[in-house]
DNA sequence: AGTCCTGTTTGAAACGTTTCGAAATCGACA
DNA sequence: TGTCGATTTCGAAACGTTTCAAACAGGACT
């Protein structure tokens, strides 16, 4: 079975290879009569263009890539989906890759995509990665850091104001009357977590009579939340907080399950607020109050920013920050009643 | 900024291009002294191998692809993750693509990957797709149909016995004493759904005094489940089923939320069982009984089967079927008490 | 009939890598 | 020193595509 290429098509159609190429890439430049012959030849040979040849000649691919730490986390899955859609609108494909929170895999993916000459990279990471991206950029592949503000002005980024988010969440808890607030999340080495916590402490420090406790839980999943929930439930009632601010929705959902199971009434005895506004949060048995960072346009803005970099439109701003909103649902709205 | 290629590296290191290539691909074949010089040249030039050139010469890539209908559905996300891991173990990369349940996007992805000369394709689809895969296979790219038994003996597939799963679930409901069973899911045009339903009716028909009702809900998400849940809750108590078998866990979770909110006690008044055993099912407030189709080894088996096809090992079986297990959790275990 | 224009078609060169036969090098041994 | 064999290095060819300058065809004018 011999590979069928553009030459075979050209031979069968009785035209030059250049004409077949034109037919494929600039169909308007080739006469109707030849187009018909070429179409026939392609069908009868089952010709499939070889991307390697094309890309070698072109010197670049027509794809972008999104490297995320954990695509099974709905937060990243939702971004990935938006990215994919927006990329398709712009006529480029999007590769989605999962680094599984491992530096090694992240590195491998970055190298892989650079070798594949993607147009540009979108990267979400919990790890310090700006240096790595700077090298890649210097060699010609631009990137956008997603979900984290870049510290270098050279590095494009699109981020959420997590300090403000932490402030909003905590202020809300205080407003509805909570006084013993527990922040769950960690490790504080992660900027997103540290920022949310620091937003929280801004509020609690400014307010007399409000205490802020911190539990460092670095497994920020439902499982991790359940651990914390059980620990809370086991405390004597007077040692329990009257509000919990979880660093993400997954944690909050885990906590919610275990405290409700233990008979603690949410939100009457304990108000609970998460962060990220993932789909399952709204769909929870007791819908979860939360902080929504990325509005509908976040994914689109991300791709658009990347294209700005790719096309060299260095029209000023390359660092965008979204301001988060408070989303009040049942898990806080009836506290104390 | 001129692209740096293998020739520049060779020139700087004072060796032939062939030697640099050897260094990259068969490091043991090149002397320590030259290896050192080459390493230095690569570092100082920031050389990144160009995949297009490599792939063009080789005639194939070193990647496989998984095309799924909806990666934000944890069922597919979990498969994707396992696939990625197993592929990495075997030293190939895995592309994950989301067809968004659209035939067009599915087609576009298939074409894209064929042009990229992936080693092989993994495909989950709700749509009829065997003909398409047969064409692709004939042109040299093998594939495995994931989650659905192939009808052609030429087409490799790895599937779950959904009739047996439906039977298991329903038998369990009957065993614990339920007599008015409601099946939720649709459309019946989808084989997985039809099979689960037919498994259910095998049980109910064999048993006197057991009724089977069917609600066709083709939005098989939490949202769709909530719709159904509300509809059930609105019925007068005597018209309600005493058990619900949902065609997947997402549906079941949606139903669960709405019926519990309406004050129906689960599992005392209403037993509920889902299908697929997604992570959130176990993590639900009332952990969900379910049918587990794919054990831990499903993703690995999928990749291994694909490699069998790629390497032409046609050692008999190319169609695997996993037998599902019943997983009993709280949403059924206390029915009637 | 010649000239100029516009729009198509042609064929060769180039993209960066791997592989393969040939050439070179080296060590051991006669 | 010369020869042999094993190992390492070399350089050219080939992979399939796009693009570009050049050739060509066909009208519309002079």
XYZ file of C-alpha atoms (C1' of nucleotides) in Angstrom:
734
model
C 0.000 0.000 0.000
C 1.869 3.024 -1.270
C 1.173 6.384 0.326
C -0.845 8.622 -1.953
C 0.405 12.179 -2.097
C -0.271 15.315 -3.989
C 1.846 14.081 -6.911
C -0.313 11.025 -7.475
C -3.380 13.219 -7.413
C -1.798 15.586 -9.911
C -0.822 12.733 -12.222
C -4.286 11.213 -12.201
C -5.970 14.563 -12.744
C -3.483 15.467 -15.455
C -2.369 18.731 -13.861
C 0.751 20.015 -12.128
C 1.328 19.497 -8.425
C 1.212 23.225 -7.873
C -2.311 23.297 -9.200
C -3.465 20.645 -6.759
C -1.931 22.619 -3.949
C -3.750 25.710 -5.122
C -6.981 23.792 -5.293
C -6.517 22.835 -1.656
C -5.476 26.215 -0.333
C -6.841 28.856 -2.678
C -9.729 27.145 -4.462
C -10.759 30.389 -6.110
C -7.518 30.559 -8.054
C -8.156 27.419 -10.082
C -10.512 27.018 -13.016
C -13.770 25.135 -12.531
C -12.846 22.520 -15.087
C -9.594 21.551 -13.357
C -11.109 21.800 -9.928
C -13.560 19.144 -11.003
C -10.859 16.826 -12.294
C -8.832 17.280 -9.122
C -11.801 16.649 -6.879
C -12.433 13.409 -8.759
C -8.826 12.279 -8.422
C -8.798 13.031 -4.690
C -11.948 11.022 -4.130
C -10.907 8.047 -6.152
C -7.471 7.878 -4.534
C -8.648 8.631 -1.007
C -6.000 11.317 -0.730
C -5.404 12.821 2.718
C -3.057 15.791 2.877
C 0.013 15.150 4.960
C 0.326 17.729 7.669
C 4.034 17.170 8.230
C 4.909 18.238 4.719
C 2.664 21.217 4.909
C 3.919 22.314 8.264
C 7.542 21.839 7.308
C 7.078 24.109 4.353
C 5.028 26.654 6.254
C 7.318 26.782 9.240
C 4.454 26.726 11.716
C 1.335 24.787 12.596
C -2.137 26.186 12.815
C -2.885 25.202 16.360
C -2.640 26.572 19.839
C -2.356 24.572 23.036
C -3.733 24.845 26.535
C -1.727 23.184 29.269
C -3.751 22.805 32.459
C -2.849 21.183 35.756
C -5.899 18.985 35.968
C -8.571 18.835 33.328
C -10.830 16.665 35.441
C -11.298 19.696 37.673
C -14.370 21.395 36.215
C -12.767 24.783 36.669
C -10.096 23.977 34.104
C -12.429 21.871 32.009
C -14.688 24.875 31.551
C -11.797 27.078 30.502
C -10.587 24.376 28.129
C -13.965 24.179 26.519
C -14.213 27.901 25.992
C -10.708 27.986 24.582
C -11.478 25.222 22.157
C -14.601 26.970 20.932
C -13.002 30.334 20.477
C -10.019 28.827 18.717
C -12.327 27.011 16.311
C -14.059 30.311 15.576
C -10.708 31.705 14.583
C -9.960 28.709 12.400
C -7.193 27.132 14.455
C -7.277 23.908 16.396
C -6.623 23.721 20.101
C -4.708 21.005 21.868
C -5.649 20.393 25.457
C -3.053 18.792 27.692
C -3.157 17.664 31.255
C -0.060 18.109 33.351
C -1.504 16.193 36.261
C 0.052 18.677 38.624
C 3.450 17.263 37.823
C 6.305 19.526 36.871
C 7.766 16.815 34.697
C 4.642 16.309 32.671
C 4.145 20.023 32.375
C 7.659 20.378 31.054
C 7.202 17.504 28.660
C 4.050 19.073 27.272
C 5.662 22.444 26.838
C 8.588 20.879 24.992
C 6.242 18.796 22.887
C 4.212 21.776 21.780
C 7.246 23.887 21.100
C 8.601 21.130 18.869
C 5.256 21.066 17.139
C 5.575 24.780 16.465
C 2.192 25.713 17.834
C 1.239 29.306 17.220
C 1.080 29.996 20.919
C 0.645 28.522 24.372
C -1.945 28.986 27.072
C -0.708 27.826 30.447
C -2.372 27.422 33.807
C -0.037 26.291 36.530
C 0.332 26.173 40.255
C 4.073 26.125 39.890
C 6.469 28.953 39.119
C 6.779 28.850 35.400
C 7.557 32.316 34.126
C 11.226 31.596 33.515
C 10.363 28.577 31.451
C 7.896 30.585 29.403
C 10.421 33.354 28.915
C 12.825 30.918 27.278
C 10.137 29.537 25.054
C 9.069 33.045 24.096
C 12.611 34.042 23.225
C 12.726 31.153 20.800
C 9.604 32.399 19.075
C 6.556 30.878 20.752
C 4.391 33.393 22.599
C 2.256 32.440 25.563
C -0.401 33.636 27.959
C -0.340 32.739 31.615
C -3.892 31.887 32.583
C -5.288 32.490 36.058
C -2.233 34.127 37.528
C -0.795 37.595 37.029
C 2.655 37.577 35.462
C 5.384 39.421 37.295
C 7.413 40.238 34.197
C 5.904 42.893 31.935
C 7.061 40.839 28.959
C 4.812 37.971 29.884
C 1.173 38.194 28.837
C -1.276 37.004 31.446
C -4.925 36.925 32.248
C -5.751 36.690 35.873
C -8.365 37.099 38.517
C -8.031 39.428 41.413
C -7.937 36.818 44.131
C -7.322 39.260 46.933
C -10.509 41.051 46.005
C -12.298 37.708 45.726
C -11.176 36.716 49.198
C -12.282 40.080 50.491
C -15.703 39.819 48.872
C -16.342 36.361 50.254
C -15.282 37.256 53.765
C -17.079 40.578 53.812
C -20.236 38.747 52.830
C -19.822 36.304 55.705
C -19.280 39.149 58.123
C -22.244 41.053 56.714
C -24.630 38.208 57.368
C -23.419 38.056 60.957
C -20.669 35.454 61.092
C -17.895 36.100 63.607
C -15.783 32.959 63.738
C -14.571 32.374 60.251
C -12.540 29.400 59.096
C -10.457 29.570 55.931
C -9.737 26.165 54.377
C -7.052 25.794 51.738
C -3.374 25.467 51.109
C -0.535 25.343 50.691
C 0.028 29.068 51.038
C 2.949 28.726 48.671
C 0.384 28.826 45.889
C -0.325 32.397 44.965
C -4.019 31.955 44.279
C -4.508 30.457 47.729
C -2.321 33.006 49.462
C -4.166 35.877 47.803
C -7.594 34.597 48.740
C -6.457 34.202 52.312
C -4.934 37.625 52.386
C -8.180 39.117 51.094
C -9.945 37.354 53.932
C -7.618 38.673 56.581
C -7.977 42.221 55.337
C -11.616 41.992 56.332
C -11.181 40.175 59.612
C -8.410 42.437 60.800
C -10.457 45.531 60.043
C -13.364 44.291 62.101
C -13.249 43.964 65.867
C -14.647 40.760 67.282
C -14.112 38.679 64.183
C -11.741 35.720 64.357
C -10.055 34.027 61.410
C -8.844 30.455 61.728
C -6.918 28.702 58.979
C -6.796 25.023 58.129
C -4.119 24.135 55.652
C -5.535 21.505 53.336
C -3.504 21.103 50.214
C -5.651 18.373 48.713
C -8.088 20.825 47.202
C -10.605 18.264 46.010
C -13.892 16.901 47.270
C -11.952 14.232 49.096
C -9.824 16.838 50.839
C -12.951 18.764 51.755
C -14.536 15.728 53.315
C -11.532 15.225 55.561
C -11.856 18.751 56.815
C -15.620 18.404 57.151
C -15.249 15.363 59.368
C -12.689 17.150 61.512
C -15.076 20.079 62.014
C -17.995 17.833 62.803
C -16.019 16.047 65.475
C -15.299 19.217 67.383
C -17.568 20.110 70.276
C -20.212 22.516 69.008
C -18.738 25.492 70.861
C -15.387 25.071 69.140
C -16.826 25.100 65.673
C -16.645 28.097 63.372
C -19.873 29.738 62.324
C -18.652 30.204 58.761
C -16.271 28.495 56.402
C -14.589 30.069 53.409
C -13.109 27.354 51.224
C -10.384 28.128 48.724
C -12.332 26.402 45.993
C -15.727 24.905 45.311
C -14.546 21.318 45.305
C -13.280 21.696 48.860
C -16.512 23.424 49.860
C -18.632 20.637 48.413
C -16.668 18.025 50.335
C -17.013 19.961 53.558
C -20.706 20.498 52.933
C -21.393 16.821 52.637
C -19.689 15.809 55.812
C -21.042 18.559 58.029
C -24.596 18.045 56.794
C -24.249 14.335 57.332
C -23.158 15.044 60.890
C -26.367 16.966 61.462
C -24.999 20.479 61.309
C -27.562 22.708 59.609
C -26.249 24.709 56.667
C -26.593 27.649 56.528
C -28.434 28.073 59.837
C -25.586 26.911 62.091
C -22.764 27.221 59.626
C -22.474 29.406 56.550
C -20.332 28.067 53.721
C -18.855 29.805 50.742
C -16.605 28.422 48.003
C -14.614 29.871 45.154
C -14.628 29.448 41.329
C -18.325 28.889 40.645
C -18.036 25.508 39.033
C -21.140 23.962 37.561
C -21.527 21.343 40.281
C -21.615 24.035 42.917
C -24.895 25.394 41.696
C -26.160 21.870 41.229
C -25.372 20.839 44.785
C -28.119 19.765 47.136
C -27.652 22.988 49.027
C -26.574 25.333 46.254
C -23.232 26.821 47.083
C -22.478 30.485 47.490
C -19.244 31.258 45.753
C -16.976 33.754 44.057
C -17.206 33.827 40.318
C -13.902 34.854 38.827
C -14.253 34.275 35.171
C -17.392 35.517 33.517
C -18.597 34.050 30.277
C -16.004 35.968 28.350
C -12.938 34.720 30.178
C -12.089 31.918 27.772
C -12.614 34.129 24.758
C -10.557 36.921 26.203
C -7.768 34.447 26.851
C -7.637 33.293 23.258
C -7.935 36.842 21.973
C -5.061 37.936 24.147
C -2.937 35.100 22.830
C -3.701 36.106 19.266
C -2.631 39.600 20.115
C 0.732 38.176 21.094
C 0.938 35.903 18.081
C 0.239 38.700 15.658
C 2.649 40.965 17.418
C -0.004 43.543 18.171
C 1.777 44.916 21.171
C -0.841 47.580 21.613
C -0.081 48.273 25.227
C -1.841 45.987 27.650
C -0.766 42.396 27.761
C -1.885 41.770 31.323
C -5.596 41.501 31.952
C -7.171 41.072 35.370
C -10.797 40.184 35.865
C -12.594 41.388 38.941
C -14.577 38.656 40.636
C -18.221 38.769 41.653
C -19.975 37.445 44.705
C -22.615 34.815 43.991
C -25.010 34.305 46.879
C -26.899 31.027 47.036
C -28.477 28.980 49.780
C -25.344 27.897 51.574
C -25.032 31.342 53.134
C -28.300 33.112 52.539
C -30.190 31.897 55.615
C -27.469 32.045 58.255
C -28.681 32.254 61.846
C -32.321 31.792 61.009
C 16.067 35.840 14.202
C 16.975 32.917 12.031
C 15.603 29.507 12.917
C 18.241 27.294 14.398
C 18.241 23.783 13.029
C 20.307 20.688 13.248
C 22.782 22.069 10.680
C 23.629 25.096 12.798
C 24.190 22.802 15.747
C 26.412 20.566 13.648
C 28.435 23.512 12.373
C 28.998 24.939 15.832
C 29.935 21.567 17.275
C 32.168 20.833 14.311
C 30.452 17.574 13.380
C 28.219 16.334 10.579
C 24.453 16.733 10.716
C 24.052 12.975 10.775
C 26.002 12.831 13.994
C 23.758 15.359 15.689
C 20.771 13.323 14.628
C 22.380 10.227 16.072
C 23.067 12.064 19.297
C 19.387 12.902 19.554
C 18.003 9.505 18.663
C 20.648 6.923 19.458
C 22.885 8.598 22.022
C 24.787 5.377 22.622
C 26.109 5.405 19.071
C 28.099 8.584 19.471
C 31.408 9.044 21.282
C 31.478 10.808 24.629
C 33.735 13.523 23.343
C 31.393 14.544 20.494
C 28.322 14.101 22.605
C 29.756 16.740 24.894
C 30.470 19.151 22.081
C 26.989 18.648 20.654
C 25.330 19.118 24.007
C 27.179 22.400 24.383
C 26.152 23.614 20.952
C 22.510 22.743 21.582
C 22.485 24.642 24.842
C 24.197 27.708 23.553
C 21.978 27.928 20.470
C 18.764 27.019 22.254
C 18.068 24.403 19.613
C 14.618 22.823 19.611
C 14.091 19.897 17.239
C 11.463 20.542 14.628
C 8.811 17.899 14.731
C 7.557 18.538 11.213
C 10.866 17.597 9.668
C 11.183 14.554 11.815
C 7.669 13.395 11.154
C 7.943 13.998 7.444
C 11.002 11.812 7.263
C 9.573 9.147 9.549
C 6.206 9.004 7.871
C 4.316 8.897 11.131
C 3.956 10.722 14.428
C 4.406 9.241 17.844
C 1.025 10.107 19.251
C -2.403 8.646 19.607
C -5.655 10.562 19.967
C -8.833 10.150 21.967
C -11.935 11.774 20.537
C -14.706 12.020 23.121
C -18.161 13.555 22.891
C -17.863 15.682 25.996
C -14.776 15.847 28.132
C -16.495 17.892 30.799
C -18.513 14.793 31.586
C -16.465 13.073 34.284
C -17.120 9.698 32.719
C -15.121 10.643 29.630
C -12.679 12.762 31.591
C -11.728 9.727 33.642
C -11.187 7.621 30.552
C -9.154 10.406 28.985
C -6.944 10.594 32.016
C -6.296 6.872 32.065
C -5.562 6.905 28.357
C -3.100 9.725 28.744
C -1.278 7.941 31.538
C -1.044 4.621 29.791
C 0.103 6.245 26.584
C 2.842 8.076 28.463
C 3.976 4.781 29.953
C 4.361 3.482 26.449
C 6.290 6.542 25.386
C 3.726 8.127 23.091
C 1.745 11.301 23.616
C -2.019 11.397 23.656
C -4.168 14.099 22.160
C -7.546 14.588 23.759
C -10.248 16.188 21.664
C -13.758 17.211 22.452
C -16.389 16.764 19.788
C -19.038 18.549 21.794
C -21.578 16.025 20.630
C -21.456 17.546 17.185
C -20.984 15.381 14.133
C -19.156 18.180 12.376
C -16.616 18.680 15.092
C -16.141 14.967 15.425
C -15.472 14.733 11.723
C -13.117 17.667 11.810
C -11.125 16.073 14.610
C -10.909 12.750 12.855
C -9.672 14.439 9.689
C -7.222 16.531 11.662
C -5.677 13.541 13.370
C -5.519 11.524 10.200
C -3.638 14.368 8.539
C -1.329 14.400 11.511
C -0.630 10.731 10.966
C -1.335 9.669 14.524
C -0.484 6.075 15.250
C -4.067 5.269 16.063
C -7.421 6.636 17.161
C -9.591 6.039 20.189
C -13.168 7.113 19.621
C -16.172 7.393 21.890
C -19.297 8.500 20.139
C -23.040 8.509 20.470
C -23.380 8.660 16.727
C -22.990 5.910 14.143
C -19.381 6.121 13.159
C -18.188 2.707 12.068
C -18.276 3.529 8.359
C -16.170 6.574 8.911
C -13.642 4.594 10.908
C -13.565 1.878 8.261
C -12.450 4.424 5.660
C -9.798 5.812 7.936
C -8.584 2.318 8.725
C -8.352 1.429 5.061
C -6.058 4.379 4.575
C -3.756 3.121 7.277
C -4.874 4.523 10.618
C -6.243 1.910 13.020
C -8.789 2.723 15.696
C -10.625 1.401 18.707
C -14.256 2.187 19.340
C -14.563 2.928 23.036
C -17.704 2.194 25.039
C -19.671 0.568 22.276
C -19.353 -2.841 20.675
C -18.467 -2.687 16.993
C -20.709 -4.515 14.598
C -18.027 -5.209 12.008
C -15.459 -7.831 12.999
C -12.797 -5.660 11.357
C -13.358 -2.858 13.821
C -11.673 -3.140 17.199
C -13.816 -2.087 20.120
C -13.918 -2.122 23.862
C -17.335 -2.021 25.380
C -19.399 -2.588 28.445
C -22.217 -5.023 28.631
C -24.989 -2.515 29.147
C -27.783 -5.057 29.029
C -26.173 -6.863 31.925
C -25.662 -3.548 33.713
C -29.320 -2.663 33.330
C -30.250 -6.092 34.566
C -27.987 -5.835 37.610
C -29.337 -2.450 38.611
C -32.941 -3.443 38.243
C -32.523 -6.802 39.914
C -30.993 -4.995 42.867
C -33.970 -2.657 43.105
C -36.362 -5.583 42.985
C -34.323 -7.490 45.548
C -34.579 -4.722 48.085
C -38.340 -4.660 47.627
C -39.104 -2.008 45.030
C -42.086 -2.695 42.784
C -42.745 0.494 40.845
C -39.584 1.225 38.955
C -38.966 4.262 36.813
C -36.272 4.252 34.134
C -35.005 7.706 33.211
C -32.953 8.244 30.060
C -33.061 8.663 26.339
C -33.213 8.859 23.464
C -33.572 5.142 22.871
C -31.818 5.621 19.560
C -28.590 5.567 21.525
C -27.437 2.024 21.941
C -26.054 2.417 25.448
C -29.381 3.771 26.655
C -31.442 1.208 24.796
C -29.349 -1.631 26.193
C -29.636 -0.461 29.772
C -33.374 -0.184 29.380
C -33.642 -3.573 27.814
C -31.673 -5.065 30.697
C -34.168 -3.456 33.034
C -37.179 -4.823 31.248
C -35.769 -8.339 31.262
C -36.028 -8.212 35.036
C -39.385 -6.513 35.308
C -41.014 -8.779 32.779
C -39.743 -11.873 34.543
C -41.242 -10.780 37.840
C -44.951 -10.577 38.479
C -46.188 -7.443 40.203
C -43.322 -5.236 39.133
C -44.077 -2.229 36.933
C -41.587 -0.406 34.721
C -42.229 3.171 33.685
C -39.989 5.060 31.306
C -39.296 8.777 31.102
C -37.421 9.792 28.004
C -34.962 12.476 29.006
C -32.305 13.050 26.405
C -30.516 15.796 28.286
C -28.465 13.344 30.300
C -26.882 15.907 32.614
C -27.504 17.159 36.115
C -29.766 19.782 34.645
C -31.829 17.174 32.831
C -32.024 15.157 36.020
C -33.336 18.106 37.980
C -36.155 18.576 35.484
C -37.208 15.004 35.972
C -36.771 15.274 39.726
C -39.129 18.221 39.882
C -41.686 16.420 37.765
C -41.603 13.437 40.116
C -41.868 15.594 43.205
C -44.936 17.306 41.847
C -46.825 14.090 41.444
C -49.174 13.041 44.219
C -47.325 10.636 46.484
C -49.337 7.626 45.368
C -48.350 8.164 41.727
C -44.664 8.253 42.444
C -42.364 5.340 41.712
C -40.649 3.677 44.646
C -37.392 3.356 42.726
C -35.596 5.202 39.951
C -32.976 3.751 37.672
C -31.208 6.584 35.857
C -29.274 5.949 32.662
C -26.273 7.748 34.089
C -24.984 9.206 37.325
C -25.333 12.810 36.264
C -29.043 12.317 35.707
C -29.320 10.504 39.014
C -27.573 13.306 40.895
C -29.936 15.877 39.420
C -32.940 13.818 40.342
C -31.598 13.224 43.823
C -31.259 16.902 44.530
C -34.752 17.826 43.518
C -36.555 14.989 45.218
C -34.654 15.469 48.468
C -35.367 19.169 48.340
C -39.050 18.354 47.948
C -38.906 16.351 51.159
C -38.919 12.871 49.707
C -36.667 10.653 51.820
C -34.005 8.784 49.898
C -33.684 5.842 50.130
C -36.574 5.268 52.586
C -39.375 6.404 50.262
C -37.529 6.225 47.008
C -34.499 4.163 46.059
C -32.204 5.633 43.421
C -29.520 4.030 41.330
C -27.341 5.571 38.630
C -24.894 4.261 36.069
C -21.172 4.820 35.334
C -19.802 5.329 38.847
C -18.368 8.784 38.335
C -16.366 10.293 41.138
C -19.033 12.804 42.129
C -21.501 10.021 42.646
C -19.615 8.640 45.588
C -19.013 12.141 46.833
C -22.684 13.072 46.807
C -24.461 14.016 49.992
C -26.313 10.749 49.823
C -23.741 8.526 48.124
C -25.175 7.070 44.988
C -25.603 3.398 44.232
C -24.536 2.761 40.701
C -23.247 0.374 38.071
C -19.529 0.424 37.550
C -18.695 -0.503 34.003
C -15.054 0.210 33.668
C -12.830 -1.018 36.420
C -9.454 0.516 37.010
C -8.038 -1.290 34.052
C -10.443 -0.047 31.417
C -8.323 2.844 30.197
C -5.202 0.717 30.105
C -6.944 -2.074 28.274
C -8.158 0.454 25.727
C -4.685 1.718 24.959
C -3.272 -1.797 24.920
C -5.917 -2.901 22.470
C -5.086 0.032 20.221
C -1.420 -0.893 20.291
C -2.355 -4.382 19.306
C -3.982 -2.921 16.217
C -1.113 -0.557 15.516
C 1.466 -3.286 15.689
C -0.648 -5.566 13.588
C -0.840 -8.192 16.278
C -4.089 -9.650 15.075
C -3.964 -12.382 17.657
C -7.622 -13.191 17.570
C -9.758 -10.963 19.749
C -10.150 -7.359 18.798
C -13.457 -6.869 20.575
C -13.376 -6.700 24.346
C -16.439 -6.428 26.555
C -16.231 -5.634 30.241
C -18.861 -6.993 32.572
C -20.205 -4.360 34.913
C -20.482 -4.580 38.690
C -23.167 -3.399 41.046
C -22.020 -0.791 43.556
C -24.383 -0.435 46.507
C -24.268 2.790 48.466
C -26.702 4.712 50.609
C -29.128 5.786 47.922
C -30.586 2.296 47.828
C -29.289 0.489 50.864
C -31.955 1.549 53.363
C -35.082 1.362 51.216
C -38.353 1.010 53.109
C -36.845 1.391 56.561
C -0.913 41.113 -36.948
C 1.046 42.760 -33.071
C 0.848 44.461 -28.063
C -0.684 44.568 -23.603
C -3.293 43.029 -19.938
C -5.436 39.648 -16.719
C -5.877 35.356 -14.909
C -4.177 30.283 -14.887
C -0.918 26.847 -14.875
C 3.622 25.063 -14.448
C 7.842 23.007 -12.329
C 11.604 23.627 -9.377
C 13.374 24.923 -5.007
C 13.132 24.855 -0.166
C 11.568 23.582 4.536
C 14.491 20.185 8.740
C 14.929 15.816 9.740
C 16.507 10.585 9.513
C 18.744 6.880 7.330
C 21.979 4.428 4.704
C 26.045 3.176 2.281
C 30.562 4.672 2.231
C 34.571 6.562 4.369
C 37.385 7.228 8.249
C 39.333 6.008 12.604
C 41.046 3.021 16.050
C 42.981 -1.199 18.410
C 44.655 -5.507 18.157
C 47.396 -8.621 16.159
C 50.587 -10.874 12.902
C 54.490 -1.897 9.379
C 50.518 -3.773 7.333
C 46.008 -5.951 7.718
C 41.612 -6.955 9.582
C 37.277 -5.969 12.074
C 34.651 -3.194 14.738
C 33.121 1.120 15.740
C 32.204 5.891 14.696
C 31.495 9.650 11.481
C 30.217 11.578 7.228
C 27.205 13.579 3.562
C 23.656 12.941 0.303
C 19.077 11.602 -0.698
C 14.379 11.448 0.420
C 10.016 12.491 2.870
C 5.242 15.789 0.893
C 4.020 20.132 0.827
C 3.791 25.417 -0.590
C 5.380 29.267 -3.050
C 7.456 31.907 -6.539
C 9.040 33.359 -10.830
C 8.207 32.257 -15.252
C 5.448 30.547 -19.083
C 1.129 30.445 -21.104
C -3.788 31.305 -22.793
C -7.183 34.225 -24.133
C -9.334 38.867 -24.844
C -9.400 43.635 -25.923
C -7.089 47.207 -28.143
C -4.229 49.565 -31.525
